[in-house]
PDB file of C-alpha atoms in Angstrom:
ATOM      1  CA  PHE A 233      -4.932  17.201  -6.442  1.00  0.00           C
ATOM      2  CA  GLY A 234      -3.204  19.281  -3.764  1.00  0.00           C
ATOM      3  CA  PHE A 235      -2.767  16.136  -1.695  1.00  0.00           C
ATOM      4  CA  LEU A 236      -0.663  14.743  -4.511  1.00  0.00           C
ATOM      5  CA  GLN A 237       1.978  17.455  -4.424  1.00  0.00           C
ATOM      6  CA  SER A 238       1.862  18.680  -0.846  1.00  0.00           C
ATOM      7  CA  LYS A 239       3.427  15.844   1.122  1.00  0.00           C
ATOM      8  CA  PRO A 240       6.912  15.851   2.640  1.00  0.00           C
ATOM      9  CA  ALA A 241       9.405  13.013   2.277  1.00  0.00           C
ATOM     10  CA  THR A 242       8.085   9.782   3.705  1.00  0.00           C
ATOM     11  CA  ALA A 243       8.944   6.163   4.481  1.00  0.00           C
ATOM     12  CA  PHE A 244       8.731   3.519   1.781  1.00  0.00           C
ATOM     13  CA  SER A 245       8.426  -0.224   1.957  1.00  0.00           C
ATOM     14  CA  PRO A 246      11.635  -2.242   1.795  1.00  0.00           C
ATOM     15  CA  VAL A 247      10.657  -4.019  -1.449  1.00  0.00           C
ATOM     16  CA  ALA A 248       9.472  -2.722  -4.828  1.00  0.00           C
ATOM     17  CA  VAL A 249       7.492  -4.973  -7.150  1.00  0.00           C
ATOM     18  CA  THR A 250       6.488  -4.665 -10.795  1.00  0.00           C
ATOM     19  CA  LEU A 251       2.839  -4.626 -11.819  1.00  0.00           C
ATOM     20  CA  ASP A 252       2.999  -8.121 -13.304  1.00  0.00           C
ATOM     21  CA  GLU A 253       3.940  -9.466  -9.861  1.00  0.00           C
ATOM     22  CA  LEU A 254       0.598  -8.205  -8.519  1.00  0.00           C
ATOM     23  CA  GLY A 255      -1.275 -10.431 -10.989  1.00  0.00           C
ATOM     24  CA  SER A 256      -5.053 -10.073 -10.900  1.00  0.00           C
ATOM     25  CA  ALA A 257      -4.791  -7.714  -7.906  1.00  0.00           C
ATOM     26  CA  TRP A 258      -3.739  -4.952 -10.361  1.00  0.00           C
ATOM     27  CA  ASP A 259      -6.924  -3.899 -12.143  1.00  0.00           C
ATOM     28  CA  HIS A 260      -7.936  -0.640 -13.840  1.00  0.00           C
ATOM     29  CA  GLY A 261      -4.939   1.279 -12.497  1.00  0.00           C
ATOM     30  CA  ARG A 262      -5.525   0.267  -8.890  1.00  0.00           C
ATOM     31  CA  VAL A 263      -4.100  -2.316  -6.480  1.00  0.00           C
ATOM     32  CA  HIS A 264      -7.012  -4.344  -5.115  1.00  0.00           C
ATOM     33  CA  LEU A 265      -5.451  -5.725  -1.934  1.00  0.00           C
ATOM     34  CA  THR A 266      -5.863  -5.136   1.793  1.00  0.00           C
ATOM     35  CA  LEU A 267      -3.620  -2.702   3.653  1.00  0.00           C
ATOM     36  CA  GLN A 268      -3.245  -3.759   7.283  1.00  0.00           C
ATOM     37  CA  THR A 269      -2.459  -1.014   9.803  1.00  0.00           C
ATOM     38  CA  THR A 270      -1.521  -1.718  13.421  1.00  0.00           C
ATOM     39  CA  TRP A 271      -0.917   0.763  16.225  1.00  0.00           C
ATOM     40  CA  ASN A 272       1.061  -0.644  19.163  1.00  0.00           C
ATOM     41  CA  GLY A 273       0.308  -4.144  17.880  1.00  0.00           C
ATOM     42  CA  ARG A 274      -3.471  -3.614  17.700  1.00  0.00           C
ATOM     43  CA  LYS A 275      -5.171  -3.793  14.291  1.00  0.00           C
ATOM     44  CA  VAL A 276      -6.792  -0.451  13.499  1.00  0.00           C
ATOM     45  CA  GLY A 277      -7.230  -0.810   9.747  1.00  0.00           C
ATOM     46  CA  LEU A 278      -7.880  -3.509   7.166  1.00  0.00           C
ATOM     47  CA  CYS A 279      -8.648  -1.191   4.260  1.00  0.00           C
ATOM     48  CA  ASP A 280      -9.199  -2.288   0.668  1.00  0.00           C
ATOM     49  CA  ALA A 281      -6.676  -0.214  -1.294  1.00  0.00           C
ATOM     50  CA  GLY A 282      -8.442  -0.073  -4.661  1.00  0.00           C
ATOM     51  CA  THR A 283     -12.120  -0.107  -3.753  1.00  0.00           C
ATOM     52  CA  ASP A 284     -12.696   3.552  -2.880  1.00  0.00           C
ATOM     53  CA  MET A 285      -9.626   5.066  -4.550  1.00  0.00           C
ATOM     54  CA  THR A 286     -10.910   8.267  -6.179  1.00  0.00           C
ATOM     55  CA  PHE A 287      -8.293   8.548  -8.942  1.00  0.00           C
ATOM     56  CA  HIS A 288      -6.472   5.597 -10.512  1.00  0.00           C
ATOM     57  CA  PHE A 289      -2.713   5.775 -11.009  1.00  0.00           C
ATOM     58  CA  GLY A 290      -3.065   6.728 -14.692  1.00  0.00           C
ATOM     59  CA  GLN A 291      -5.035   9.822 -13.684  1.00  0.00           C
ATOM     60  CA  LEU A 292      -2.577  10.666 -10.898  1.00  0.00           C
ATOM     61  CA  ILE A 293       0.418  10.355 -13.224  1.00  0.00           C
ATOM     62  CA  SER A 294      -1.319  12.354 -15.971  1.00  0.00           C
ATOM     63  CA  HIS A 295      -2.017  15.236 -13.605  1.00  0.00           C
ATOM     64  CA  LEU A 296       1.463  15.071 -12.109  1.00  0.00           C
ATOM     65  CA  CYS A 297       3.046  15.342 -15.566  1.00  0.00           C
ATOM     66  CA  LYS A 298       1.161  18.582 -16.221  1.00  0.00           C
ATOM     67  CA  THR A 299       3.084  20.370 -13.476  1.00  0.00           C
ATOM     68  CA  ARG A 300       6.252  18.337 -12.829  1.00  0.00           C
ATOM     69  CA  HIS A 301       9.063  16.693 -14.764  1.00  0.00           C
ATOM     70  CA  VAL A 302       8.693  12.974 -14.061  1.00  0.00           C
ATOM     71  CA  ARG A 303      11.543  10.601 -14.792  1.00  0.00           C
ATOM     72  CA  ALA A 304      12.089   6.871 -14.733  1.00  0.00           C
ATOM     73  CA  GLY A 305      12.385   5.747 -11.134  1.00  0.00           C
ATOM     74  CA  SER A 306      10.001   8.373  -9.779  1.00  0.00           C
ATOM     75  CA  ILE A 307       7.876   7.120  -6.898  1.00  0.00           C
ATOM     76  CA  ILE A 308       4.226   8.142  -7.026  1.00  0.00           C
ATOM     77  CA  GLY A 309       1.918   7.605  -4.069  1.00  0.00           C
ATOM     78  CA  SER A 310      -1.864   7.649  -4.046  1.00  0.00           C
ATOM     79  CA  GLY A 311      -2.375   9.134  -0.598  1.00  0.00           C
ATOM     80  CA  THR A 312      -4.007   7.626   2.469  1.00  0.00           C
ATOM     81  CA  VAL A 313      -5.738   4.286   1.915  1.00  0.00           C
ATOM     82  CA  SER A 314      -9.255   4.378   3.351  1.00  0.00           C
ATOM     83  CA  ASN A 315     -12.742   3.113   2.649  1.00  0.00           C
ATOM     84  CA  ARG A 316     -16.067   4.912   2.731  1.00  0.00           C
ATOM     85  CA  GLY A 317     -18.218   4.635   5.803  1.00  0.00           C
ATOM     86  CA  VAL A 318     -21.402   2.564   5.814  1.00  0.00           C
ATOM     87  CA  GLU A 319     -24.700   3.026   7.616  1.00  0.00           C
ATOM     88  CA  ILE A 320     -25.105   0.541  10.485  1.00  0.00           C
ATOM     89  CA  GLN A 321     -28.216   0.822  12.671  1.00  0.00           C
ATOM     90  CA  GLY A 322     -28.675   4.482  11.779  1.00  0.00           C
ATOM     91  CA  ARG A 323     -25.065   5.448  12.464  1.00  0.00           C
ATOM     92  CA  LYS A 324     -22.147   5.880  10.079  1.00  0.00           C
ATOM     93  CA  GLU A 325     -19.392   3.345  10.826  1.00  0.00           C
ATOM     94  CA  TRP A 326     -16.060   2.365   9.279  1.00  0.00           C
ATOM     95  CA  PRO A 327     -15.937  -1.433   9.688  1.00  0.00           C
ATOM     96  CA  LYS A 328     -12.616  -1.707   7.825  1.00  0.00           C
ATOM     97  CA  GLY A 329     -10.996   0.771  10.197  1.00  0.00           C
ATOM     98  CA  TYR A 330      -8.533   3.501   9.330  1.00  0.00           C
ATOM     99  CA  SER A 331      -5.041   4.038   7.975  1.00  0.00           C
ATOM    100  CA  CYS A 332      -4.827   7.641   9.215  1.00  0.00           C
ATOM    101  CA  ILE A 333      -5.309   8.894  12.787  1.00  0.00           C
ATOM    102  CA  ALA A 334      -6.257  12.409  11.619  1.00  0.00           C
ATOM    103  CA  GLU A 335      -8.998  10.926   9.430  1.00  0.00           C
ATOM    104  CA  LYS A 336     -10.329   8.842  12.322  1.00  0.00           C
ATOM    105  CA  ARG A 337     -10.350  11.860  14.661  1.00  0.00           C
ATOM    106  CA  THR A 338     -12.193  13.931  12.043  1.00  0.00           C
ATOM    107  CA  MET A 339     -14.924  11.299  11.696  1.00  0.00           C
ATOM    108  CA  GLU A 340     -15.250  11.055  15.486  1.00  0.00           C
ATOM    109  CA  THR A 341     -15.615  14.832  15.688  1.00  0.00           C
ATOM    110  CA  LEU A 342     -18.254  14.920  12.946  1.00  0.00           C
ATOM    111  CA  LEU A 343     -20.249  12.071  14.504  1.00  0.00           C
ATOM    112  CA  ASP A 344     -19.783  12.707  18.231  1.00  0.00           C
ATOM    113  CA  GLY A 345     -18.741  16.347  18.512  1.00  0.00           C
ATOM    114  CA  ALA A 346     -15.208  15.530  19.708  1.00  0.00           C
ATOM    115  CA  PRO A 347     -12.477  13.000  18.938  1.00  0.00           C
ATOM    116  CA  SER A 348     -12.092  10.011  21.254  1.00  0.00           C
ATOM    117  CA  THR A 349      -8.851   8.755  19.688  1.00  0.00           C
ATOM    118  CA  GLY A 350      -5.657  10.377  20.915  1.00  0.00           C
ATOM    119  CA  TYR A 351      -2.573  11.144  18.908  1.00  0.00           C
ATOM    120  CA  MET A 352       0.475   8.906  18.917  1.00  0.00           C
ATOM    121  CA  ARG A 353       2.900   9.383  21.812  1.00  0.00           C
ATOM    122  CA  TYR A 354       6.583   8.700  22.363  1.00  0.00           C
ATOM    123  CA  GLY A 355       7.123   4.960  22.334  1.00  0.00           C
ATOM    124  CA  ASP A 356       4.101   4.198  20.141  1.00  0.00           C
ATOM    125  CA  THR A 357       4.664   2.157  16.997  1.00  0.00           C
ATOM    126  CA  VAL A 358       2.747   2.020  13.755  1.00  0.00           C
ATOM    127  CA  ARG A 359       3.073  -0.723  11.166  1.00  0.00           C
ATOM    128  CA  ILE A 360       1.555  -0.912   7.700  1.00  0.00           C
ATOM    129  CA  GLU A 361       1.722  -3.894   5.403  1.00  0.00           C
ATOM    130  CA  MET A 362      -0.106  -5.010   2.278  1.00  0.00           C
ATOM    131  CA  LYS A 363      -0.920  -8.694   1.977  1.00  0.00           C
ATOM    132  CA  GLY A 364      -1.253 -10.491  -1.358  1.00  0.00           C
ATOM    133  CA  LEU A 365      -4.006 -12.891  -2.366  1.00  0.00           C
ATOM    134  CA  ASP A 366      -1.774 -15.672  -0.998  1.00  0.00           C
ATOM    135  CA  GLY A 367      -1.600 -13.949   2.420  1.00  0.00           C
ATOM    136  CA  GLN A 368       2.092 -13.103   2.026  1.00  0.00           C
ATOM    137  CA  SER A 369       3.510  -9.603   2.385  1.00  0.00           C
ATOM    138  CA  VAL A 370       3.709  -7.889  -1.008  1.00  0.00           C
ATOM    139  CA  PHE A 371       6.154  -5.044  -0.349  1.00  0.00           C
ATOM    140  CA  GLY A 372       7.386  -5.853   3.150  1.00  0.00           C
ATOM    141  CA  ALA A 373       6.229  -3.926   6.197  1.00  0.00           C
ATOM    142  CA  ILE A 374       6.902  -0.347   7.208  1.00  0.00           C
ATOM    143  CA  GLU A 375       7.213  -0.136  10.986  1.00  0.00           C
ATOM    144  CA  GLN A 376       8.110   3.071  12.774  1.00  0.00           C
ATOM    145  CA  ALA A 377       8.240   4.262  16.368  1.00  0.00           C
ATOM    146  CA  VAL A 378       7.568   7.736  17.701  1.00  0.00           C
ATOM    147  CA  THR A 379      10.738   8.952  19.390  1.00  0.00           C
ATOM    148  CA  PRO A 380      11.949  12.315  20.689  1.00  0.00           C
ATOM    149  CA  LEU A 381      14.562  14.114  18.626  1.00  0.00           C
ATOM    150  CA  ALA A 382      18.041  13.037  19.644  1.00  0.00           C
TER     151      ALA A 382
END
């Protein structure tokens, strides 16, 4: 659970929704919707958020409460959204893509001996957005650009 308590401050979506607004997409402590990730306008991830989530939110909150004081209004994240690789013609592939460049580079290194994906550069943009069953944005998009310090 180190990933749970080791992250710095981060960006959040512009809209918060309650669980009842997710409808049938909220099941067994997980959001079962697709997270779309684009890098410079190119889709790099269409990951299913709940499918391969190791710990559901109840487990995450339970563990968090063992070591932290949690209050109403606390924001709890589940970590990077990704899906397990699948075997395709004798090679491990990730057909749903990635939501994390470091994860993608690690898989490339394990499979090919070296990463083929570069890191983001000044001017690059990344956008993440979760779509509901109706195709509409659930929380609004987070879009950020890499810029030098002013």
